[in-house]
XYZ file of C-alpha atoms in Angstrom:
380
model
C -20.090 -3.021 16.871
C -16.916 -1.306 15.683
C -18.353 0.511 12.632
C -19.060 4.137 13.230
C -21.947 6.449 11.904
C -19.668 9.347 10.894
C -16.046 10.625 10.982
C -16.399 12.404 14.283
C -17.784 9.362 16.051
C -15.029 7.166 14.454
C -12.332 9.532 15.558
C -13.468 9.783 19.179
C -13.798 6.100 19.464
C -10.275 5.607 18.141
C -8.759 8.133 20.488
C -10.641 6.502 23.424
C -9.445 2.981 22.601
C -5.994 4.194 21.988
C -5.790 5.871 25.416
C -7.198 2.652 27.046
C -4.254 0.782 25.588
C -1.781 3.365 26.941
C -0.844 4.510 23.444
C 1.225 7.474 22.725
C -1.209 9.840 20.761
C -0.557 12.812 18.443
C -2.927 14.734 16.200
C -2.351 16.475 12.944
C -5.048 19.060 12.419
C -6.162 19.976 8.911
C -6.078 23.676 9.311
C -9.308 25.635 9.313
C -11.387 23.220 7.161
C -14.381 21.733 8.751
C -16.139 18.397 8.468
C -19.656 17.572 7.259
C -21.032 18.296 10.703
C -18.787 21.337 11.378
C -16.293 19.337 13.367
C -12.551 19.803 13.195
C -10.665 17.565 11.011
C -7.427 15.760 11.875
C -5.236 12.666 11.224
C -4.585 10.921 14.581
C -1.588 8.669 15.227
C -1.369 6.017 18.152
C 1.824 4.259 18.787
C 1.686 1.179 21.090
C 5.164 -0.290 22.303
C 8.605 1.131 21.805
C 9.495 3.930 19.511
C 12.473 2.016 18.239
C 13.175 -1.653 17.783
C 13.370 -4.662 15.357
C 9.860 -4.529 13.966
C 6.651 -2.352 13.744
C 3.179 -2.993 12.337
C 1.663 0.026 10.583
C -2.106 0.281 10.043
C -3.476 3.155 7.952
C -7.217 4.030 7.424
C -9.009 6.660 5.411
C -6.432 7.250 2.755
C -9.422 7.266 0.445
C -11.670 9.150 2.839
C -15.097 7.436 2.491
C -13.251 4.083 2.683
C -12.165 4.964 6.170
C -15.195 3.490 7.949
C -14.139 -0.023 7.302
C -10.535 0.744 8.059
C -11.309 2.592 11.288
C -13.476 -0.301 12.365
C -10.641 -2.769 11.838
C -8.274 -0.495 13.752
C -10.723 -0.142 16.626
C -11.257 -3.902 16.882
C -7.523 -4.378 16.855
C -7.137 -1.906 19.604
C -9.679 -3.737 21.727
C -8.641 -7.258 20.972
C -5.175 -7.753 19.551
C -2.325 -8.667 22.025
C 0.642 -7.596 19.956
C 3.082 -9.014 22.449
C 6.650 -7.952 21.635
C 5.667 -5.810 18.716
C 5.322 -2.022 18.204
C 2.182 -0.847 16.457
C 1.573 2.446 14.736
C -1.949 3.273 13.776
C -2.765 6.207 11.502
C -6.444 7.045 11.544
C -7.959 9.080 8.777
C -4.969 10.030 6.624
C -7.659 11.963 4.449
C -9.959 13.410 7.112
C -11.864 15.631 4.761
C -12.863 12.872 2.477
C -13.664 10.590 5.540
C -16.033 13.186 6.978
C -17.617 14.266 3.683
C -17.934 10.677 2.545
C -15.767 11.420 -0.509
C -12.973 9.337 -1.850
C -10.853 12.389 -2.595
C -9.473 15.172 -0.435
C -10.407 18.911 0.027
C -8.873 19.689 -3.370
C -10.411 16.749 -5.383
C -6.983 14.943 -5.229
C -6.826 11.179 -4.914
C -4.376 10.915 -2.081
C -3.213 7.491 -3.309
C -2.192 8.939 -6.655
C -0.414 11.982 -5.184
C 2.867 10.287 -4.171
C 4.645 11.016 -7.433
C 7.581 13.258 -8.542
C 5.647 16.462 -9.237
C 8.537 17.933 -11.045
C 8.098 15.315 -13.693
C 4.544 14.346 -13.696
C 3.388 11.233 -15.634
C 1.964 12.042 -19.138
C -1.723 11.739 -20.164
C -2.126 8.029 -20.776
C -5.443 8.614 -22.579
C -7.636 9.980 -19.601
C -8.169 13.233 -21.613
C -10.045 11.427 -24.295
C -12.323 9.787 -21.495
C -12.790 12.782 -19.453
C -15.860 14.213 -21.046
C -17.569 10.660 -20.692
C -16.945 10.588 -16.968
C -18.041 14.064 -16.048
C -21.254 14.817 -18.152
C -23.009 18.121 -18.118
C -25.970 16.688 -16.225
C -26.453 13.575 -14.186
C -29.990 12.547 -14.779
C -30.567 13.874 -18.267
C -29.621 13.374 -22.003
C -25.953 14.547 -21.550
C -25.394 11.673 -19.123
C -26.902 9.053 -21.431
C -24.756 10.436 -24.298
C -21.612 10.203 -22.149
C -22.454 6.675 -21.096
C -22.700 5.631 -24.732
C -19.458 7.266 -25.515
C -17.765 5.496 -22.638
C -19.095 2.170 -23.726
C -17.804 2.742 -27.240
C -14.315 3.396 -25.735
C -14.476 0.232 -23.778
C -15.653 -1.742 -26.855
C -12.741 -0.459 -28.805
C -10.007 -0.509 -26.136
C -11.320 -3.329 -23.852
C -12.723 -3.076 -20.387
C -9.420 -3.666 -18.571
C -7.611 -1.023 -20.507
C -10.318 1.592 -19.763
C -9.957 0.627 -16.270
C -6.282 1.186 -16.409
C -6.569 4.456 -18.078
C -9.165 5.756 -15.685
C -8.011 4.406 -12.336
C -4.183 4.517 -12.685
C -4.058 8.303 -11.883
C -4.292 11.423 -14.085
C -2.624 14.780 -13.673
C -4.232 16.914 -16.392
C -7.906 17.387 -15.183
C -8.248 18.818 -11.717
C -12.137 18.316 -11.935
C -11.625 14.799 -13.068
C -11.711 11.285 -11.418
C -8.389 9.813 -9.871
C -6.705 13.247 -10.124
C -3.255 13.025 -8.595
C -2.637 16.714 -8.111
C -0.005 19.169 -9.186
C 1.865 19.300 -6.089
C 2.029 17.374 -2.621
C -1.230 17.543 -0.821
C -1.701 18.053 2.877
C -2.153 14.312 3.477
C 1.033 13.658 1.385
C 2.962 16.035 3.565
C 1.493 14.778 6.703
C 2.197 11.156 5.918
C 5.889 11.975 5.171
C 5.891 13.779 8.663
C 4.467 10.752 10.357
C 6.937 8.423 8.699
C 9.869 10.602 9.883
C 8.512 10.920 13.538
C 7.253 7.466 14.083
C 8.780 4.862 11.726
C 12.537 5.646 11.310
C 13.504 3.710 14.300
C 12.713 0.230 13.181
C 14.449 -2.528 11.201
C 11.392 -4.186 9.773
C 8.207 -2.548 8.839
C 4.807 -4.430 8.037
C 2.577 -1.944 6.328
C -1.162 -2.313 5.572
C -3.309 0.377 3.921
C -7.024 -0.405 4.448
C -9.365 0.234 1.527
C -12.757 -0.697 0.252
C -14.464 -0.899 -3.125
C -12.535 -3.526 -5.212
C -12.927 -7.318 -5.448
C -15.544 -9.899 -4.389
C -18.107 -8.547 -1.821
C -16.821 -8.995 1.725
C -13.474 -10.541 0.564
C -10.196 -9.275 1.889
C -7.620 -9.008 -0.793
C -3.982 -8.375 0.250
C -2.364 -6.513 -2.759
C 1.455 -6.459 -2.822
C 2.724 -2.879 -2.759
C 6.407 -3.431 -2.682
C 9.492 -3.377 -0.441
C 13.079 -1.987 -0.829
C 14.856 -5.324 -0.924
C 14.325 -8.161 -3.282
C 13.126 -10.483 -0.603
C 9.883 -8.494 -0.121
C 7.826 -10.500 -2.531
C 8.871 -13.743 -0.815
C 7.975 -12.419 2.620
C 4.565 -11.125 1.549
C 3.848 -14.605 -0.018
C 4.954 -16.283 3.191
C 2.714 -14.036 5.237
C -0.443 -13.833 3.158
C -0.330 -17.039 1.252
C -2.096 -17.674 -2.006
C -4.528 -14.820 -1.221
C -1.818 -12.344 -2.103
C -2.242 -10.540 -5.447
C -0.015 -8.172 -7.435
C -1.423 -5.359 -9.609
C 1.801 -5.333 -11.725
C 1.377 -8.990 -12.545
C -2.315 -8.782 -13.455
C -3.414 -10.913 -10.602
C -5.225 -8.250 -8.576
C -8.698 -6.654 -8.788
C -6.705 -3.338 -9.015
C -4.821 -2.392 -12.165
C -1.392 -0.899 -11.752
C -1.520 2.584 -10.109
C 1.009 5.321 -9.717
C 1.717 7.396 -6.486
C 0.362 5.291 -3.847
C 1.195 5.889 -0.124
C 3.622 2.930 0.078
C 5.959 4.714 -2.165
C 6.644 7.281 0.609
C 7.761 4.392 2.861
C 10.131 3.133 0.231
C 11.498 6.588 -0.235
C 11.922 7.559 3.480
C 12.914 4.069 4.961
C 15.484 3.078 2.443
C 17.377 1.046 5.134
C 14.423 -0.747 6.520
C 12.930 -4.134 5.463
C 9.559 -3.154 4.324
C 6.665 -5.469 3.516
C 3.772 -3.340 2.216
C 0.257 -4.283 1.091
C -3.108 -2.791 0.544
C -5.903 -4.714 2.046
C -8.819 -4.228 -0.101
C -12.391 -5.171 0.943
C -14.817 -5.867 -1.852
C -18.243 -4.116 -2.102
C -19.885 -3.916 -5.572
C -18.791 -4.677 -9.158
C -16.288 -2.151 -10.697
C -18.900 -0.482 -12.992
C -21.192 0.250 -10.046
C -18.393 1.594 -8.008
C -17.256 3.870 -10.866
C -20.878 5.092 -11.356
C -20.950 6.185 -7.688
C -17.531 8.056 -8.156
C -18.886 9.756 -11.285
C -22.022 10.789 -9.502
C -20.184 12.168 -6.524
C -17.665 14.041 -8.679
C -20.492 15.597 -10.784
C -22.219 16.712 -7.730
C -19.143 18.535 -6.438
C -17.970 19.781 -9.753
C -20.992 20.676 -11.672
C -24.017 20.156 -9.299
C -23.542 23.357 -7.336
C -23.785 23.666 -3.458
C -23.698 20.292 -1.675
C -25.830 20.319 1.415
C -27.022 17.321 3.420
C -29.459 17.169 6.162
C -27.857 18.003 9.420
C -24.566 18.933 7.964
C -22.470 21.908 7.365
C -20.655 21.503 4.105
C -18.643 23.832 1.723
C -20.141 24.795 -1.538
C -18.986 23.002 -4.522
C -16.811 24.861 -6.996
C -19.556 25.481 -9.504
C -21.718 27.226 -6.822
C -18.725 29.324 -5.609
C -18.194 30.583 -9.142
C -21.662 31.298 -9.737
C -23.541 32.761 -6.745
C -26.768 32.854 -8.497
C -26.885 29.183 -9.095
C -29.097 27.193 -6.781
C -28.007 23.999 -5.218
C -28.847 20.548 -6.381
C -32.229 18.815 -5.558
C -31.865 17.537 -2.054
C -33.372 14.179 -3.144
C -30.636 13.877 -5.833
C -28.057 14.626 -3.216
C -29.453 11.766 -1.130
C -29.604 9.417 -4.043
C -25.871 10.085 -4.911
C -25.033 9.764 -1.207
C -26.494 6.372 -1.053
C -24.453 5.299 -4.116
C -21.261 6.370 -2.360
C -22.329 4.636 0.891
C -23.117 1.322 -0.928
C -19.855 1.621 -2.918
C -17.480 2.150 0.065
C -19.405 1.523 3.359
C -22.398 -0.581 2.817
C -24.667 -0.694 5.992
C -24.989 -4.516 5.568
C -24.523 -6.459 8.695
C -22.991 -9.548 7.011
C -20.563 -7.431 4.909
C -19.344 -5.676 8.163
C -18.782 -8.965 9.883
C -16.833 -10.284 6.995
C -14.751 -7.083 6.828
C -13.904 -7.253 10.501
C -13.160 -11.074 10.699
C -11.234 -11.121 7.497
C -9.379 -7.735 8.183
C -8.474 -9.010 11.737
C -7.024 -12.278 10.066
C -4.905 -10.175 7.600
C -3.691 -7.855 10.417
C -2.778 -11.094 12.410
C -0.862 -12.471 9.447
C 1.203 -9.332 9.224
C 1.966 -9.115 12.894
C 3.004 -12.832 13.018
C 5.026 -12.448 9.871
C 7.059 -9.382 10.928
C 7.673 -10.939 14.409
C 8.956 -14.209 12.726
C 11.257 -12.311 10.460
C 12.665 -10.365 13.412
C 13.171 -13.503 15.429
C 14.713 -15.405 12.392
C 16.880 -12.375 11.544
């Protein structure tokens, strides 16, 4: 009921529901870039309640583009059903609208937005990604080079351990712009826009409950609240009180996610140093980690080495390889469809039970955050 078929539909439904709630709305257009269907791209912000006060609940979708369908659905259900009495709420829809529309996890520059919030004057060093990069971006996807790359990646996993390889691959890398989990060499558009939104919408509150909605990690259909920090030392206690035993922590090794650098919660901690922040990622599981990684590899190969990306009924930019070589033909449409299906199953499975679980469990996590930040305000 609340899941949308594409970014354009999700956006229009979000805006309509926000208007029905009497929300203050503002859109942040992504320049001249267009979506997969030729539609304009924008991050949209809705605020319900006072612009200043004791507490605010912040719900963000689409930081990782293709994962935005679940986040948008949770936001839409909340707009239709949640009461939020005595609480201000700020909903940020499609922080990475390009990825959302094109069903990519990354943005228009192949940047992982949730690895981009770092000090770009002192980027993290290569932690081993460079050695793995050739195994993650083979010269072909359905040929001998891919098989050789897989064998090499398995050899690395056998030598280093699967968890260590996961950490190296997913923590964020800043040396290979055509690679996976690339954090960028400068603040990207979504990064700059998020800081603007924080400055315009979140500086007037004493307490901030932050939920960044994601898919792709953990048990299928489960909602995992992953602690992302706070400015004050009481943040872990608050998060545990709000989310109970379900709360995990990447830094402590209890999460499906290994520790990552440059996630969007860092911007909150930087810009709202005087606020009491309790930040989590809410992660909805889809498939096992290796299957999700395979989808990301396939999508990246398609855009980096597969030539022009064209899907039925869509208007889509050419991939970098095709722009550099006008003589190069685009990939096999059937191959494009197969890779698109891999991404769909990894981040937005069209499974009715999965969608029901996401909505029900996501609603429960949002309710926990709302109740928690309100209780802190009353108690404080």
